[in-house]
Amino acid sequence: MQKMHEALGISVDYAKEHRLPLCREPENLVDTELDFYQRPQKLTHDAFKAWTSMKAAATEQGISLFLISAFRGLQYQHDLIKRKLEKGQKIEQILMVNAAPGFSEHHSGCAVDVGTLGCDALVADFENTDSFQWLESKASAFGFIMSYPRDNPVGIDYEPWHWCFHSEGK
Ligand SMILES: [Zn+2]
């Protein structure tokens, strides 16, 4: 991983500066439904179960929730950052939006990026949707917590669409 960080120009102090925990890739991933773009996705067994019940509860109340992204491996995160560097973005800018490989919650197989009908994917505007309001009041009952609220201590931009399953219900 160190080599991967070096190659991307990520500071050796990254973990310390961002106070982000290292996320290990789990072994018990299961296939979820296809995401909004009809791509296969994976989550841990427990996270998938929780996501499925949450989605069903939302649907029952007329709220649409769908997966935009779930598990992503180290290599995926590396390639994503590399593509942005190649497009001319600076590593400091990229790291405000994407965690360094090894530190993305998506590695855990417990994080989901959530979308809803009538809202673009992965935009702060998601916070103005009924779905976001529903998640704010109901998601914790299913074990999902919004990881990156405004002004979060780990220095990641506000991500109202990114929710992570915590098995202890934290
Ligand atoms: Zn995310």
CSV table of C-alpha atoms and ligand atoms in Angstrom, one decimal:
chain,number,residue,atom,x,y,z
A,1,MET,CA,0.0,0.0,0.0
A,2,GLN,CA,2.9,2.3,0.8
A,3,LYS,CA,4.1,1.9,-2.8
A,4,MET,CA,0.7,2.6,-4.1
A,5,HIS,CA,0.6,5.8,-2.1
A,6,GLU,CA,4.1,6.8,-3.2
A,7,ALA,CA,3.2,6.3,-6.8
A,8,LEU,CA,0.1,8.6,-6.4
A,9,GLY,CA,2.1,11.3,-4.5
A,10,ILE,CA,0.2,10.8,-1.3
A,11,SER,CA,2.0,12.0,1.8
A,12,VAL,CA,3.4,9.4,4.3
A,13,ASP,CA,1.6,11.4,7.0
A,14,TYR,CA,-1.8,11.0,5.3
A,15,ALA,CA,-3.3,8.6,7.9
A,16,LYS,CA,-2.1,10.8,10.8
A,17,GLU,CA,-3.3,14.0,9.2
A,18,HIS,CA,-6.8,12.7,8.3
A,19,ARG,CA,-7.3,10.5,11.4
A,20,LEU,CA,-8.9,8.0,9.1
A,21,PRO,CA,-8.9,4.3,10.1
A,22,LEU,CA,-7.4,1.8,7.8
A,23,CYS,CA,-10.1,-0.3,6.3
A,24,ARG,CA,-9.5,-3.9,5.5
A,25,GLU,CA,-11.1,-5.8,2.7
A,26,PRO,CA,-13.5,-8.3,4.1
A,27,GLU,CA,-13.7,-12.0,3.0
A,28,ASN,CA,-17.4,-12.5,3.3
A,29,LEU,CA,-18.7,-10.3,0.4
A,30,VAL,CA,-22.0,-11.2,-1.2
A,31,ASP,CA,-23.5,-10.0,-4.5
A,32,THR,CA,-26.2,-7.3,-4.1
A,33,GLU,CA,-28.8,-6.3,-6.6
A,34,LEU,CA,-27.4,-4.5,-9.6
A,35,ASP,CA,-26.8,-0.8,-9.0
A,36,PHE,CA,-28.5,2.1,-10.7
A,37,TYR,CA,-26.1,1.8,-13.6
A,38,GLN,CA,-26.8,-2.0,-13.9
A,39,ARG,CA,-23.3,-2.8,-12.5
A,40,PRO,CA,-22.8,-5.7,-10.1
A,41,GLN,CA,-22.0,-4.6,-6.6
A,42,LYS,CA,-20.9,-6.4,-3.4
A,43,LEU,CA,-21.4,-5.8,0.4
A,44,THR,CA,-20.8,-7.9,3.4
A,45,HIS,CA,-23.5,-10.3,4.3
A,46,ASP,CA,-24.7,-8.2,7.2
A,47,ALA,CA,-24.5,-4.9,5.5
A,48,PHE,CA,-26.5,-6.3,2.5
A,49,LYS,CA,-29.2,-7.7,4.8
A,50,ALA,CA,-29.5,-4.3,6.6
A,51,TRP,CA,-29.5,-2.4,3.3
A,52,THR,CA,-32.2,-4.7,1.9
A,53,SER,CA,-34.5,-4.2,4.9
A,54,MET,CA,-33.9,-0.5,4.9
A,55,LYS,CA,-34.7,-0.2,1.2
A,56,ALA,CA,-37.9,-2.2,1.6
A,57,ALA,CA,-39.0,0.0,4.6
A,58,ALA,CA,-38.4,3.1,2.5
A,59,THR,CA,-40.2,1.7,-0.5
A,60,GLU,CA,-43.2,0.9,1.6
A,61,GLN,CA,-43.3,4.6,2.6
A,62,GLY,CA,-43.0,5.8,-1.0
A,63,ILE,CA,-39.3,6.6,-0.7
A,64,SER,CA,-36.9,5.5,-3.5
A,65,LEU,CA,-33.4,4.4,-2.5
A,66,PHE,CA,-31.0,2.8,-4.8
A,67,LEU,CA,-27.3,1.8,-4.8
A,68,ILE,CA,-24.9,3.9,-6.7
A,69,SER,CA,-21.8,2.2,-5.3
A,70,ALA,CA,-21.0,-0.3,-2.6
A,71,PHE,CA,-17.8,-2.3,-2.1
A,72,ARG,CA,-14.7,-1.0,-3.8
A,73,GLY,CA,-11.2,-2.5,-3.5
A,74,LEU,CA,-7.8,-0.9,-3.0
A,75,GLN,CA,-7.0,-1.2,-6.6
A,76,TYR,CA,-10.2,0.4,-7.7
A,77,GLN,CA,-9.5,3.4,-5.4
A,78,HIS,CA,-5.9,3.6,-6.8
A,79,ASP,CA,-7.2,3.6,-10.4
A,80,LEU,CA,-9.9,6.2,-9.6
A,81,ILE,CA,-7.3,8.6,-8.1
A,82,LYS,CA,-4.8,7.9,-10.9
A,83,ARG,CA,-7.4,8.8,-13.6
A,84,LYS,CA,-8.1,12.1,-11.9
A,85,LEU,CA,-4.4,12.9,-11.7
A,86,GLU,CA,-4.1,12.1,-15.4
A,87,LYS,CA,-6.9,14.6,-16.0
A,88,GLY,CA,-4.7,17.3,-14.3
A,89,GLN,CA,-6.3,17.4,-10.8
A,90,LYS,CA,-3.9,17.9,-7.9
A,91,ILE,CA,-3.6,15.1,-5.3
A,92,GLU,CA,-4.6,17.5,-2.5
A,93,GLN,CA,-7.8,18.3,-4.3
A,94,ILE,CA,-8.6,14.7,-5.0
A,95,LEU,CA,-8.0,13.6,-1.4
A,96,MET,CA,-10.7,16.1,-0.3
A,97,VAL,CA,-13.2,13.9,-2.2
A,98,ASN,CA,-11.6,10.5,-2.3
A,99,ALA,CA,-9.9,8.7,0.5
A,100,ALA,CA,-6.4,7.3,-0.2
A,101,PRO,CA,-6.3,3.6,-1.1
A,102,GLY,CA,-6.7,1.6,2.1
A,103,PHE,CA,-8.7,4.3,3.8
A,104,SER,CA,-11.9,4.4,1.9
A,105,GLU,CA,-14.9,3.1,3.9
A,106,HIS,CA,-16.0,1.4,0.6
A,107,HIS,CA,-13.1,-1.1,1.2
A,108,SER,CA,-15.0,-2.4,4.2
A,109,GLY,CA,-18.0,-3.7,2.2
A,110,CYS,CA,-20.3,-1.8,4.7
A,111,ALA,CA,-20.5,1.6,3.0
A,112,VAL,CA,-23.1,2.5,0.3
A,113,ASP,CA,-23.5,5.5,-1.9
A,114,VAL,CA,-27.2,6.0,-2.1
A,115,GLY,CA,-29.2,7.6,-4.9
A,116,THR,CA,-32.8,8.5,-5.4
A,117,LEU,CA,-35.1,9.3,-8.4
A,118,GLY,CA,-35.1,12.9,-9.5
A,119,CYS,CA,-31.6,13.7,-8.0
A,120,ASP,CA,-28.2,13.5,-9.7
A,121,ALA,CA,-25.8,11.0,-8.3
A,122,LEU,CA,-23.3,12.0,-5.6
A,123,VAL,CA,-24.2,15.7,-5.3
A,124,ALA,CA,-24.7,17.7,-2.1
A,125,ASP,CA,-28.2,18.5,-3.4
A,126,PHE,CA,-29.2,15.0,-2.3
A,127,GLU,CA,-29.7,16.6,1.2
A,128,ASN,CA,-32.8,18.3,-0.2
A,129,THR,CA,-34.6,15.1,-1.2
A,130,ASP,CA,-37.3,13.3,0.7
A,131,SER,CA,-35.0,10.3,0.6
A,132,PHE,CA,-32.3,12.1,2.6
A,133,GLN,CA,-34.8,13.3,5.2
A,134,TRP,CA,-36.1,9.7,5.5
A,135,LEU,CA,-32.5,8.4,5.9
A,136,GLU,CA,-31.7,11.0,8.5
A,137,SER,CA,-34.6,9.9,10.7
A,138,LYS,CA,-34.7,6.1,9.9
A,139,ALA,CA,-31.3,4.9,8.8
A,140,SER,CA,-29.8,4.5,12.2
A,141,ALA,CA,-32.5,2.0,13.1
A,142,PHE,CA,-31.0,-0.2,10.4
A,143,GLY,CA,-27.4,0.4,11.5
A,144,PHE,CA,-26.5,3.0,8.9
A,145,ILE,CA,-24.7,6.2,9.8
A,146,MET,CA,-23.8,9.1,7.5
A,147,SER,CA,-20.0,9.0,7.6
A,148,TYR,CA,-19.1,12.5,6.3
A,149,PRO,CA,-21.4,15.2,7.7
A,150,ARG,CA,-20.4,18.9,7.1
A,151,ASP,CA,-17.1,19.9,8.7
A,152,ASN,CA,-16.2,16.3,9.6
A,153,PRO,CA,-12.9,15.8,11.5
A,154,VAL,CA,-11.4,13.5,8.8
A,155,GLY,CA,-11.4,16.3,6.2
A,156,ILE,CA,-13.6,14.7,3.6
A,157,ASP,CA,-16.1,16.9,1.8
A,158,TYR,CA,-19.7,16.7,2.9
A,159,GLU,CA,-21.3,13.5,1.5
A,160,PRO,CA,-25.0,13.3,2.3
A,161,TRP,CA,-25.2,10.2,0.0
A,162,HIS,CA,-22.6,8.1,1.8
A,163,TRP,CA,-23.9,5.8,4.6
A,164,CYS,CA,-22.0,3.1,6.4
A,165,PHE,CA,-23.4,0.1,8.2
A,166,HIS,CA,-22.1,-0.5,11.7
A,167,SER,CA,-23.0,-3.9,13.1
A,168,GLU,CA,-23.2,-2.8,16.7
A,169,GLY,CA,-25.8,-0.2,15.7
A,170,LYS,CA,-23.5,2.5,17.1
B,1,ZN,ZN,-19.1,6.7,-0.7
